[in-house]
Structure formats: C-alpha cells, structure tokens
C-alpha cells in the first residue's frame, strides 16, 4: 500500500477506509486506550449504509463499559461475521451475537492473543505455548469455540520434545484501530496522557506488514517531526491515518476523564485511595492479604481481588510488595472498577505482550484472582455461565503460571447478605446461587493439573478457606460465627475433605488495622524468643507464625544465634508450634536450620502443639525427636524439667538467679 499523503482525516473518512470482509484489531483495556471515535464512526456508517459488513474482529483485553461504549459499537448483526477475543464480559452486545450463533466466536487467552500480535508482525505462522492446556481452550475440551457454528480450529494440540503444547495460528489482520495522545503531521504517535501502552506497537506492525491500514485516534496534532523521539510509541512509518477525537470520546478511562496520577507524571499522596468499609469484600481481601509474599511480585485480578491492593495500602505494605496488572503496570497501587488497568505511583508501565511474557515465564510469586465457580477437584470457572459469556481474559495465563494462586470470592451469590459485627460474621440471607458445585460449567483453571505439578492453590471466601490437595478441595479455615454444617457443608453440592479446621484470624473481622505488616515482615520476631533467667530455658514462641521463604528461616536463625551466643553454655529449649505454618517446600530447610542450632547451642528440646496434624508434621520434620513432641506447654515443660534436673542451666552473662 502506498503511504497516504494526508494522514489527518475525519472519523467518517477513516471509517470509509474499512472494506467489507476486513479483519480488524483494536486497542484498549476496559476503558483505557479504546478508540471510541473510530468505533462509533464505523457503527454510524454501517447503520446508514449497511457497510462495512461481515467484518472479523481480533482483540485481546475486554474493551467496553458493559453497556454501549467500546466494542459494543460493533454489536450489530451483519456488521460482524467472526470474533476472536480474550475478555467478553464488558461487550454484551457482541457477546449476545456469539451466544445466539449469529456470528462465529472464540474465546482465547488474552495473553496469547497479545503475544500473537508480535508473532504475526514477525511473519511467524503462529504462537506456541502451554497456556490453555487442560482448560476449555484445549482442543480436547472445545478449543475455545463459543458456539456450534465456530468449527474452524483456532487452537491446535502439538507435541514438542514429547510434551504437550498449544499452537495458536496467526490471523490475517487487515485494519488496526489504535489510540494515542499526540500525532505529528507525519503520523508519529506519542502516548503521554494515556494510562497504558497496551499492544499498540505490535498491532501496528502486524497490520502494516500484512499490507493493511493502521488508523490512530488522538487528542491533538503537532508539527511534523516535532515530537521527542523517545516519546514516540508508534512510528509514523506504520500509520496510515490519524483522527482527532472529540474529548468525550477520548477519556483516559471510563471511570475518570483524566488523572495526572494515571499518567505516572506525578506521585499521588499516600492514602488517596480510601480504606474499604468492613464488609464481606474487605473480609475476603484481608484474608487474601495474609498470603502476600514480602518483596514478591503479585497480580491482582478484576473484581473481588482488587480490594487486596486497598488492604495492602491500609496496612502499610505497598512498599514491600510489587503489585502488577496484566496490561503492563508494574508497582504502585492498581485502580479498580472502570479505572481498572490504571495505577498510581507505578515503577514502570510496559507493553501488555511483554507483561505476559514475564507472567508466562513464572515471574509472578502470587496471583489473586476471582472465584465464580469451583468444584471439588479444584477446577475454577470464571468464563462461561449458561447464556452469560464473561470470557477468560488473562485469567488462564496468570493462574496457570503463578507460583502461588489465591482465588477470592463470596461463598454463594445472588442475594447474599452478610453482616460483620463484634468480631463475627452473621449470614442474614444466603445467596440463591451456589459457587461450590459438583462440576464447573467450563474449566478456566485446571485443579488436577495444578495439584499434579505441585502448584499451591487457596480458595478464600467470607466464611471459610479451602486449599487444593492431591485429593481435591480441603476445608482448612472457618470464620467466627459460622456454623460448619449449616453455612458451609449445607451450601455445597459435594462435601470437601474435612480434617483439622482452624479459625480464621480474628483480626480480619475487627474495624482496626490488623497489624499485618508486623506479621509478614516478622517485626515481632525478637519478642517471640526469650530466655528464662531463673531456669536458663530458651522459649521459642512460633504460635501462628507463617514461614514462607528462605529469608524467613534466615531471620529466625540470626535471632536465635544472637540470643544463644549471649549465654554461658548450652540451653534447654521449649518451642510452641501452635498454629505454626510452613510451606512444604521449606520443611527440609527449616529442619536443617534447627539441627544446626541443636548441634551448636541446645541441650534438650521439647516442642508442643495442640494440633494433631501439626504434631504429625513435626514428627516428619524431626524424625529423631518423636518422644519430645507434646500436646501442650505443661507436658513440654515437665519433660524439660526432668531432663534438666541434674544439669546446671545456662545463664546470660552478668545475670543473677534467685536461690
């Protein structure tokens, strides 16, 4: 295609460039970076003339407000023929056409479509990934097809080196509808007032290399070649047409017309995002926050998980975490609602396809994602519910590859009314629809696959917590005020595994801040280790302590070493393991640390826990100390007392003992 001499055109002129049968790709994430002026112009032209008709559409992230904006402009019978997309929940007009079989439709992982743009630009036949295996995207489970008329394979199962992979074939995309902030007369595009970069560059390259048309919606025009080169995100050589939009069709997000904070040109003051009220959303967010990995990289999904960011801010944890969002946000505090995808005080904003590269490669220490349906095998569905098509979005990429996954959602839905009062929850009205069912309608996350590869998975609700075991879902925590039989087992289609169940942390249900910073950073660790001057006994209080990293073990080693080196000799030890938790992969490291401390500083050691399961775990971790593990402190103390009867206790230097 020859370059257009005059690149600045009207929206109507741009819409006239699109021919019947073209394949479009559009930029956007929820309401960020969506070229509404271009989409509206196409809709107007179609309603006036019946053209362009029979268009195909390829998009990654959901682009809409759940009503009329974004891709909903294209939701007319005859305008679209085929749609391949990642998230459909915000575009009900297009989704309705697919559900009713009036267009061909496929739901593929958002990250795979985002990365596919790059591979199309590079002239590759498609994209190879493990993302989607054993979900509804897998050809063995439907291949992502939304209806019966969608018969052409959009995903293929292949083997490389004897392992299963999915192949996503390249699409022949002929038109790109993109968005930026400023265009110069040569078509160079900057994005200084946009909240995200998304996939604009990869999409423009993919279409330009296919001989197609690239149209970009902007706010303003600058003199040719006047933009700073480092601020140009779409080079003019890729752009065929530029449209200056009405400000009403070029808002920064669908929730905010413009925020300097979302451009990352300024840092917003602390506390700008207010604390959540103490309701069931905050209860769930608070419990999820207990799983946050210090100095870790985290993804928070849309919906219920969004509250985790607010809790982390309220608890003073944001500086110890790196929160991310799939469109490319790294660091800072993600926004929610129709601002979702934007963030304040970020460290960086990168293209969406690069973010998914990082995610797919295992870069996430934890993901917290929504929970719509789950079954006892640990399968999760967030994508399809009867006639309602939500779409997977980035859920499959994120959940399948994060080192740890926490699913968050209410236990039931449709009318659920929960009151938080005096440290308890009161279920005033049960939801009409159950979420914990016999079999999910569609597999967006494969529980058996996660269990097989050893991926830690937690399911957090307002009334209880489950964890995924090799045998399926296991009930592990219950909220104060909840009746297990009536409020949990009685609201499930199939009973979970029930063994030892502990109570959810009481702080979750109180108005005051939880002091979670102390827990996660182990700021209280020095107060957990004490020497009884009278007896010379060392007390290690690991009650309700959570060990989740090698750094946690190192902190314990350092403080115990410092304490013991101040004593005059070996010391008897009593260790409280009530409510203690340690990730299974760290048990051997913990045992080696304890053995080293024993060889260097300890005489007799007794441990106790009121939990039979914890005592079993201690037996496994310390196999040579079976007779030294007790049910309570009194038993442990009697053992140490008997062992120390003929031994002079260790003392701190310059300490005095009562006779």
XYZ file of C-alpha atoms in Angstrom:
659
model
C 0.000 0.000 0.000
C 1.295 3.477 -0.908
C 1.610 5.918 2.016
C -1.272 8.356 2.303
C -0.209 11.907 1.560
C -2.656 13.450 4.024
C -2.739 11.474 7.248
C -5.093 13.639 9.309
C -8.669 12.731 8.365
C -12.135 12.845 9.904
C -13.611 9.890 11.740
C -16.076 9.355 8.881
C -13.251 9.358 6.318
C -11.354 6.837 8.420
C -14.413 4.570 8.654
C -14.701 4.679 4.852
C -11.272 3.054 4.569
C -12.671 -0.192 6.006
C -13.973 -2.646 3.424
C -16.497 -5.445 3.672
C -14.808 -8.605 4.941
C -11.843 -6.852 6.568
C -10.306 -8.235 9.758
C -9.958 -5.594 12.463
C -7.857 -5.442 15.589
C -8.483 -2.794 18.233
C -6.528 -1.400 21.160
C -7.874 -0.985 24.668
C -8.170 -2.392 28.157
C -11.599 -1.892 29.774
C -11.943 1.853 29.025
C -8.256 2.710 28.667
C -6.877 3.368 25.199
C -10.131 2.474 23.420
C -10.584 4.332 20.073
C -14.246 5.165 20.688
C -14.421 7.840 17.997
C -13.326 5.324 15.346
C -15.632 2.577 16.593
C -18.571 4.982 16.743
C -17.883 6.173 13.177
C -17.904 2.580 11.901
C -21.197 1.954 13.672
C -22.747 5.108 12.168
C -21.592 4.199 8.661
C -22.987 0.666 8.996
C -26.354 1.841 10.313
C -26.589 4.411 7.480
C -25.364 2.268 4.589
C -25.048 -1.375 5.642
C -21.263 -1.155 5.202
C -18.726 -2.267 6.168
C -20.246 -5.735 6.559
C -19.051 -9.216 7.514
C -16.056 -7.947 9.462
C -13.813 -10.185 11.536
C -12.502 -8.851 14.841
C -9.434 -9.886 16.867
C -8.925 -8.336 20.306
C -7.021 -9.279 23.462
C -8.376 -7.419 26.506
C -12.013 -6.544 27.078
C -12.869 -3.094 25.691
C -16.140 -1.688 26.945
C -18.236 -0.478 29.842
C -20.690 -3.370 29.916
C -23.254 -1.219 28.075
C -22.720 0.830 24.906
C -19.121 2.011 24.668
C -16.041 0.359 23.248
C -16.543 -2.721 21.104
C -20.270 -2.594 21.845
C -20.425 -0.110 18.934
C -19.788 -3.112 16.663
C -22.525 -5.272 18.183
C -24.871 -5.307 15.198
C -25.981 -8.319 13.182
C -24.395 -8.157 9.741
C -21.590 -5.836 10.789
C -19.591 -8.681 12.348
C -19.093 -12.170 10.979
C -16.350 -13.589 13.223
C -14.813 -12.550 16.553
C -11.742 -13.894 18.374
C -11.316 -12.270 21.765
C -9.922 -12.602 25.251
C -12.477 -10.992 27.590
C -16.125 -10.702 26.572
C -17.833 -9.593 29.779
C -17.659 -5.872 29.004
C -19.093 -6.200 25.486
C -22.569 -7.720 25.976
C -23.822 -6.612 22.548
C -21.091 -8.577 20.784
C -21.331 -11.481 23.227
C -25.070 -11.774 22.566
C -24.421 -12.271 18.855
C -21.953 -15.070 19.629
C -24.187 -16.788 22.192
C -27.120 -16.740 19.764
C -24.975 -18.184 16.960
C -25.299 -15.101 14.757
C -21.519 -14.764 14.477
C -18.630 -17.188 14.787
C -16.843 -16.695 18.082
C -13.835 -17.955 20.006
C -12.607 -17.114 23.489
C -8.813 -17.455 23.704
C -6.403 -16.409 26.478
C -5.794 -12.659 26.475
C -2.050 -13.069 26.866
C -1.814 -15.475 23.933
C -3.641 -13.055 21.631
C -1.442 -10.209 22.871
C 1.719 -12.202 22.144
C 0.284 -13.393 18.829
C 0.295 -9.813 17.508
C 4.094 -9.828 17.806
C 4.429 -13.161 16.030
C 2.134 -12.004 13.228
C 4.257 -8.871 12.838
C 7.365 -11.070 12.579
C 5.800 -13.206 9.859
C 5.637 -16.320 12.014
C 2.970 -18.980 11.429
C 1.606 -18.572 14.935
C 2.402 -18.779 18.625
C 3.297 -21.863 20.702
C 2.501 -22.004 24.410
C 1.461 -24.293 27.247
C -1.114 -21.714 28.275
C -4.590 -23.192 27.957
C -3.705 -26.857 28.366
C -6.448 -28.809 30.183
C -8.821 -25.808 30.059
C -11.739 -25.115 27.713
C -9.186 -23.660 25.250
C -7.548 -27.071 24.810
C -8.902 -28.681 21.582
C -9.728 -31.757 23.657
C -12.133 -29.601 25.691
C -13.644 -27.410 22.985
C -10.807 -25.335 21.548
C -12.282 -22.063 22.806
C -15.276 -22.184 20.453
C -18.281 -20.264 21.792
C -20.983 -21.843 19.610
C -21.662 -24.695 17.211
C -21.056 -22.701 14.033
C -17.477 -21.917 15.101
C -15.881 -25.006 13.600
C -12.560 -23.783 12.207
C -9.728 -24.790 14.581
C -8.217 -21.729 16.276
C -6.011 -23.811 18.581
C -4.081 -26.982 17.791
C -2.588 -29.534 20.189
C 1.006 -30.340 19.258
C 3.973 -32.121 20.825
C 7.482 -30.730 21.182
C 10.116 -32.893 22.818
C 7.397 -35.297 23.920
C 5.466 -32.574 25.815
C 2.036 -31.156 25.019
C 1.788 -27.581 23.730
C -0.913 -25.469 22.123
C -0.390 -23.763 18.766
C -2.324 -20.546 18.123
C -2.295 -19.877 14.330
C -1.597 -16.382 13.005
C -4.562 -14.327 11.795
C -4.533 -12.196 8.635
C -5.378 -8.815 10.183
C -6.023 -6.008 7.674
C -7.055 -2.994 9.804
C -5.768 -1.702 13.154
C -7.814 0.811 15.166
C -5.464 2.242 17.793
C -5.192 5.208 20.141
C -2.540 7.655 21.309
C -2.306 11.175 22.704
C -0.439 13.303 20.170
C 0.205 12.749 16.477
C 2.543 14.869 14.421
C 1.754 15.553 10.783
C 3.980 12.652 9.753
C 1.901 10.223 11.814
C 4.322 9.671 14.708
C 2.273 8.900 17.822
C 3.080 9.660 21.468
C 1.056 8.423 24.463
C 1.905 10.850 27.258
C -1.678 11.234 28.533
C -2.620 7.562 28.168
C -2.728 5.331 31.239
C -1.324 2.301 29.356
C 0.744 1.363 26.306
C -1.060 -1.973 25.726
C -0.225 -3.599 22.339
C -0.370 -0.592 20.022
C 3.099 -1.027 18.532
C 2.795 -4.781 17.936
C -0.680 -4.369 16.405
C 0.501 -1.587 14.100
C 3.468 -3.684 12.936
C 1.301 -6.769 12.390
C -1.160 -4.902 10.184
C 1.406 -2.806 8.318
C 3.484 -5.869 7.441
C 0.331 -7.540 6.123
C -0.302 -4.599 3.785
C -3.225 -3.323 5.833
C -4.401 0.043 7.136
C -3.389 1.489 10.527
C -5.681 4.207 11.894
C -4.894 6.010 15.144
C -7.224 8.170 17.245
C -5.517 11.043 19.119
C -6.262 14.173 21.139
C -4.149 16.669 19.195
C -1.849 17.305 16.236
C 1.731 18.610 16.351
C 4.056 19.872 13.637
C 5.747 17.139 11.614
C 8.796 15.586 13.304
C 8.423 17.797 16.395
C 7.789 15.026 18.915
C 10.751 13.869 21.057
C 11.896 10.599 19.514
C 11.974 8.759 22.870
C 8.276 9.612 23.412
C 7.103 8.189 20.079
C 5.485 4.793 20.668
C 4.081 4.211 17.175
C 6.415 5.421 14.419
C 4.799 7.357 11.578
C 6.012 4.797 9.030
C 3.384 2.420 10.459
C 0.472 4.879 10.472
C -1.846 5.498 7.515
C -4.486 7.758 9.049
C -4.925 9.928 12.142
C -8.245 11.097 13.611
C -8.554 13.856 16.209
C -11.324 12.780 18.565
C -13.897 14.776 20.465
C -12.782 14.849 24.148
C -15.961 12.980 25.150
C -14.769 10.048 23.012
C -11.193 10.203 24.308
C -11.452 9.921 28.076
C -8.482 8.464 29.932
C -10.596 5.674 31.451
C -14.336 5.026 31.533
C -14.232 5.954 35.212
C -12.006 9.053 35.088
C -11.841 11.699 32.347
C -8.231 12.453 33.237
C -5.879 11.904 36.162
C -2.269 13.083 36.255
C -1.638 10.188 38.631
C -2.633 7.640 35.987
C -0.051 9.074 33.563
C 2.637 8.498 36.220
C 3.885 12.066 35.694
C 3.253 12.797 39.380
C 3.145 10.664 42.515
C -0.153 10.702 44.333
C -0.142 11.325 48.114
C -0.382 8.307 50.377
C -3.934 7.431 51.309
C -5.504 8.880 48.172
C -7.366 5.592 47.685
C -9.545 5.366 50.834
C -9.774 2.277 53.072
C -12.605 -0.135 52.362
C -15.572 -0.426 54.720
C -15.625 -3.583 56.851
C -17.908 -5.769 54.769
C -17.583 -9.192 53.166
C -15.444 -7.786 50.338
C -12.950 -6.459 52.843
C -13.014 -9.707 54.844
C -12.052 -11.631 51.716
C -9.414 -9.072 50.719
C -7.921 -9.120 54.234
C -7.644 -12.907 54.308
C -6.024 -12.878 50.878
C -3.557 -10.256 52.100
C -2.187 -12.762 54.637
C -0.792 -14.659 51.621
C 1.125 -11.693 50.187
C 4.812 -12.559 49.690
C 7.144 -9.909 51.068
C 9.326 -8.479 48.271
C 7.309 -10.588 45.860
C 5.659 -9.796 42.523
C 1.880 -10.094 42.548
C -1.009 -9.892 40.096
C -4.431 -8.829 41.323
C -7.359 -9.733 39.106
C -10.514 -7.764 38.439
C -13.430 -7.830 40.879
C -13.006 -9.177 44.399
C -9.165 -9.300 44.286
C -8.979 -5.550 43.603
C -9.598 -4.949 47.309
C -6.282 -6.601 48.217
C -4.448 -3.500 46.964
C -6.508 -1.274 49.247
C -5.840 -3.555 52.230
C -2.116 -3.633 51.451
C -2.086 0.184 51.392
C -4.043 0.425 54.636
C -1.627 -1.983 56.329
C 1.469 -0.119 55.115
C 2.664 -2.989 52.922
C 2.812 -1.460 49.446
C 6.485 -0.526 49.788
C 7.277 -4.192 50.492
C 5.363 -5.587 47.509
C 5.333 -5.146 43.768
C 1.743 -5.209 42.558
C 1.227 -5.663 38.840
C -1.664 -5.716 36.388
C -1.682 -7.628 33.124
C -1.896 -4.658 30.709
C 1.642 -3.690 31.719
C 1.537 -1.992 35.128
C 4.461 -2.743 37.456
C 4.491 -1.406 41.018
C 2.338 1.201 42.690
C -1.314 0.795 43.564
C -3.721 -0.512 40.910
C -7.063 1.239 40.491
C -10.411 -0.563 40.439
C -13.837 -0.517 38.786
C -13.930 1.210 35.393
C -10.440 2.574 36.181
C -9.094 -0.993 36.346
C -5.834 -1.349 34.470
C -4.583 2.074 35.512
C -2.457 2.640 38.610
C -0.868 5.381 40.644
C 2.755 5.628 41.817
C 3.956 2.910 39.456
C 7.564 1.862 38.887
C 7.012 1.193 35.193
C 4.371 0.705 32.507
C 5.398 -1.728 29.771
C 3.572 -3.191 26.745
C 0.966 -5.822 27.532
C 2.635 -8.566 25.472
C 5.895 -8.107 27.434
C 3.979 -8.352 30.701
C 2.515 -11.667 29.623
C 5.977 -12.902 28.632
C 7.021 -12.245 32.221
C 3.893 -13.892 33.618
C 4.081 -16.971 31.394
C 7.722 -17.493 32.305
C 6.890 -17.808 36.001
C 7.609 -14.232 37.082
C 4.639 -13.973 39.440
C 5.192 -15.021 43.051
C 1.453 -14.896 43.681
C -1.763 -14.220 41.815
C -5.056 -13.336 43.458
C -7.949 -13.928 41.083
C -11.733 -14.021 41.141
C -13.798 -17.080 42.030
C -17.094 -17.598 40.241
C -17.470 -21.392 40.313
C -15.309 -24.168 41.715
C -15.733 -27.908 42.041
C -14.240 -30.425 44.424
C -11.408 -31.260 42.013
C -10.267 -27.649 42.292
C -11.371 -26.649 38.792
C -12.429 -22.999 38.516
C -14.790 -21.358 36.051
C -14.847 -17.609 35.510
C -15.567 -17.587 31.783
C -18.982 -19.043 30.896
C -22.251 -19.406 32.834
C -25.102 -20.707 30.711
C -26.045 -17.869 28.330
C -23.677 -15.424 30.064
C -20.286 -15.137 28.373
C -17.656 -13.459 30.533
C -14.538 -14.724 28.808
C -11.244 -15.780 30.312
C -9.271 -12.567 29.792
C -5.777 -13.011 31.214
C -7.002 -15.482 33.844
C -5.569 -18.593 32.170
C -2.113 -17.102 31.555
C -1.901 -15.802 35.110
C -3.400 -18.690 37.083
C -1.546 -21.390 35.187
C 1.905 -19.851 35.634
C 1.964 -18.041 39.007
C 3.996 -19.744 41.725
C 1.037 -19.498 44.122
C -2.643 -18.807 43.373
C -5.360 -17.456 45.651
C -8.921 -17.491 44.330
C -11.184 -14.959 46.032
C -14.952 -14.705 46.057
C -18.094 -14.978 48.130
C -19.260 -18.463 49.072
C -22.644 -18.014 47.381
C -24.066 -15.246 45.200
C -27.350 -13.644 44.104
C -28.766 -12.036 47.230
C -26.100 -12.960 49.791
C -26.319 -10.615 52.804
C -23.534 -10.847 55.383
C -23.121 -8.616 58.435
C -19.847 -8.198 60.312
C -20.474 -7.489 63.982
C -18.390 -7.781 67.140
C -15.695 -9.896 65.526
C -18.114 -12.386 63.974
C -19.989 -12.700 60.723
C -23.731 -13.144 60.570
C -25.223 -14.580 57.394
C -28.543 -12.762 57.371
C -29.581 -14.079 53.964
C -27.970 -16.878 51.998
C -27.238 -16.367 48.309
C -29.568 -18.100 45.888
C -26.760 -19.448 43.692
C -24.070 -21.839 44.913
C -20.478 -21.439 43.768
C -19.022 -24.674 45.158
C -20.665 -27.204 42.864
C -20.257 -30.768 41.651
C -18.725 -29.828 38.291
C -17.956 -26.413 36.828
C -19.663 -25.474 33.561
C -16.357 -24.612 31.910
C -12.775 -25.228 33.028
C -10.865 -21.930 33.091
C -8.375 -23.278 35.645
C -7.495 -26.951 35.936
C -7.307 -28.099 39.548
C -5.980 -31.590 38.739
C -3.166 -30.092 36.642
C -2.210 -27.683 39.448
C -2.224 -30.494 42.013
C -0.156 -32.691 39.705
C 2.597 -30.083 39.242
C 2.516 -29.061 42.925
C 1.195 -25.528 42.484
C -0.089 -24.166 45.842
C -3.723 -23.030 45.495
C -6.029 -21.431 48.081
C -9.754 -20.622 47.843
C -10.788 -17.701 50.079
C -14.389 -16.788 50.881
C -16.010 -14.618 53.541
C -16.845 -17.628 55.711
C -14.107 -20.192 55.121
C -10.903 -21.096 53.310
C -10.096 -24.192 51.245
C -6.768 -25.419 49.931
C -6.138 -27.668 46.965
C -4.755 -31.089 47.847
C -3.960 -34.029 45.542
C -7.347 -35.481 46.580
C -9.266 -32.244 45.892
C -10.546 -29.305 47.941
C -9.822 -29.420 51.672
C -11.548 -27.183 54.210
C -8.856 -25.604 56.395
C -10.316 -22.446 57.992
C -13.699 -21.228 59.195
C -14.809 -17.722 60.188
C -16.042 -16.928 63.713
C -19.816 -17.063 63.873
C -20.141 -19.615 61.064
C -21.807 -22.993 61.570
C -19.888 -25.568 59.540
C -22.803 -27.881 58.829
C -25.396 -25.202 58.074
C -23.327 -22.447 56.441
C -20.630 -24.423 54.636
C -21.321 -28.122 54.070
C -25.043 -27.449 53.678
C -24.337 -24.945 50.887
C -22.124 -27.239 48.808
C -23.187 -29.767 46.192
C -20.392 -32.129 47.233
C -18.639 -32.281 50.580
C -14.958 -31.280 50.647
C -12.220 -33.051 52.551
C -12.614 -32.102 56.207
C -9.791 -32.867 58.598
C -8.454 -30.310 61.022
C -10.114 -26.903 60.641
C -8.738 -23.805 62.334
C -10.432 -20.458 62.858
C -9.681 -17.582 60.510
C -7.575 -14.868 62.149
C -9.809 -12.800 64.454
C -8.214 -9.530 63.322
C -9.850 -9.928 59.916
C -13.253 -9.225 61.457
C -12.322 -6.138 63.513
C -12.528 -2.480 62.425
C -8.959 -1.674 63.463
C -5.963 -2.235 61.219
C -4.694 -5.791 61.512
C -1.008 -5.036 62.031
C -0.300 -7.344 59.117
C 2.978 -5.561 58.447
C 4.360 -6.996 61.689
C 3.294 -10.498 60.654
C 4.595 -10.503 57.107
C 7.840 -8.718 57.918
C 8.266 -10.694 61.159
C 8.856 -7.450 63.032
C 7.690 -9.203 66.199
C 10.281 -11.974 65.887
C 12.591 -10.683 68.676
C 9.666 -10.739 71.111
C 8.988 -14.382 70.212
C 12.379 -15.533 71.536
C 13.138 -15.234 75.253
C 15.368 -16.745 77.942
C 14.025 -17.535 81.419
C 16.762 -16.158 83.679
C 15.685 -18.412 86.586
C 15.855 -21.700 84.702
C 18.084 -20.799 81.785
C 15.476 -22.226 79.413
C 15.014 -20.782 75.934
C 11.398 -20.251 74.847
C 10.664 -20.114 71.114
C 7.129 -18.868 70.525
C 6.232 -19.781 66.928
C 2.485 -19.586 67.615
C 0.548 -18.557 64.464
C 3.809 -17.788 62.685
C 3.944 -18.347 58.930
C 7.220 -19.332 57.253
C 7.048 -18.803 53.517
C 10.583 -18.126 52.340
C 14.229 -18.943 52.933
C 14.593 -15.356 54.181
C 12.110 -16.110 56.982
C 14.222 -19.079 58.092
C 17.359 -16.945 57.947
C 15.771 -14.312 60.237
C 14.912 -16.975 62.820
C 18.441 -18.374 62.637
C 20.006 -14.938 63.160
C 17.920 -14.007 66.188
C 18.245 -17.412 67.882
C 22.003 -17.366 67.252
C 22.345 -13.885 68.723
C 20.349 -14.937 71.798
C 22.252 -18.187 72.388
C 25.697 -16.667 71.901
C 24.942 -14.421 74.864
C 24.534 -17.437 77.174
C 27.256 -19.175 79.169
C 26.503 -22.687 77.954
C 24.050 -24.961 76.229
C 20.384 -24.300 76.789
C 17.178 -26.328 77.117
C 14.522 -25.304 74.615
C 10.718 -25.268 74.675
C 9.167 -24.441 71.271
C 5.500 -23.518 70.802
C 4.213 -24.632 67.395
C 0.506 -23.874 67.952
C -0.917 -22.540 64.693
C 2.528 -22.588 63.057
C 2.536 -22.833 59.266
C 5.385 -23.589 56.910
C 5.310 -24.161 53.173
C 6.042 -27.791 52.434
C 8.961 -26.972 50.130
C 10.713 -25.240 53.056
C 10.358 -28.023 55.626
C 13.770 -29.540 54.860
C 15.453 -26.118 55.118
C 13.747 -25.496 58.466
C 14.858 -28.910 59.749
C 18.463 -28.222 58.714
C 18.388 -24.862 60.489
C 17.020 -26.442 63.684
C 19.590 -29.258 63.531
C 22.384 -26.699 63.209
C 21.067 -24.753 66.210
C 20.757 -28.012 68.177
C 24.333 -29.041 67.456
C 25.683 -25.631 68.414
C 23.524 -24.400 71.290
C 20.802 -26.767 72.552
C 20.784 -29.484 75.209
C 17.256 -30.860 75.460
C 14.478 -29.746 73.119
C 10.737 -30.186 73.513
C 8.060 -28.986 71.133
C 4.317 -28.754 71.564
C 1.189 -28.083 69.547
C -2.483 -28.582 70.254
C -2.922 -29.641 66.638
C -2.638 -33.358 65.953
C -1.804 -32.556 62.339
C 0.992 -30.202 63.344
C 2.401 -32.874 65.680
C 2.350 -35.322 62.772
C 4.200 -32.776 60.647
C 6.753 -32.196 63.415
C 7.273 -35.961 63.672
C 8.026 -35.969 59.959
C 10.331 -32.951 60.044
C 12.137 -34.076 63.241
C 12.088 -37.899 62.990
C 14.667 -38.355 65.758
C 12.634 -36.428 68.307
C 9.357 -38.347 68.417
C 9.211 -38.536 72.202
C 9.914 -34.800 72.503
C 6.729 -33.537 70.808
C 3.831 -32.835 73.137
C 0.245 -31.646 73.114
C 0.627 -28.657 75.428
C 3.132 -26.429 77.198
C 2.767 -28.159 80.574
C 3.806 -31.529 79.123
C 6.719 -29.972 77.251
C 7.871 -28.138 80.378
C 7.709 -31.290 82.529
C 9.919 -33.091 80.031
C 12.497 -30.301 80.094
C 12.304 -30.085 83.862
C 13.000 -33.789 84.247
C 15.833 -33.660 81.720
C 17.419 -30.666 83.396
C 17.163 -31.952 86.990
C 20.832 -32.848 87.109
C 22.109 -30.093 84.819
C 23.276 -26.566 85.587
C 21.193 -24.189 83.463
C 22.785 -21.759 81.051
C 22.621 -18.122 82.035
C 23.037 -14.786 80.439
C 26.329 -13.052 81.270
C 26.208 -10.968 84.474
C 22.716 -12.286 85.247
C 21.680 -13.202 88.769
C 19.440 -16.043 89.924
C 17.113 -16.202 92.826
C 18.017 -19.033 95.220
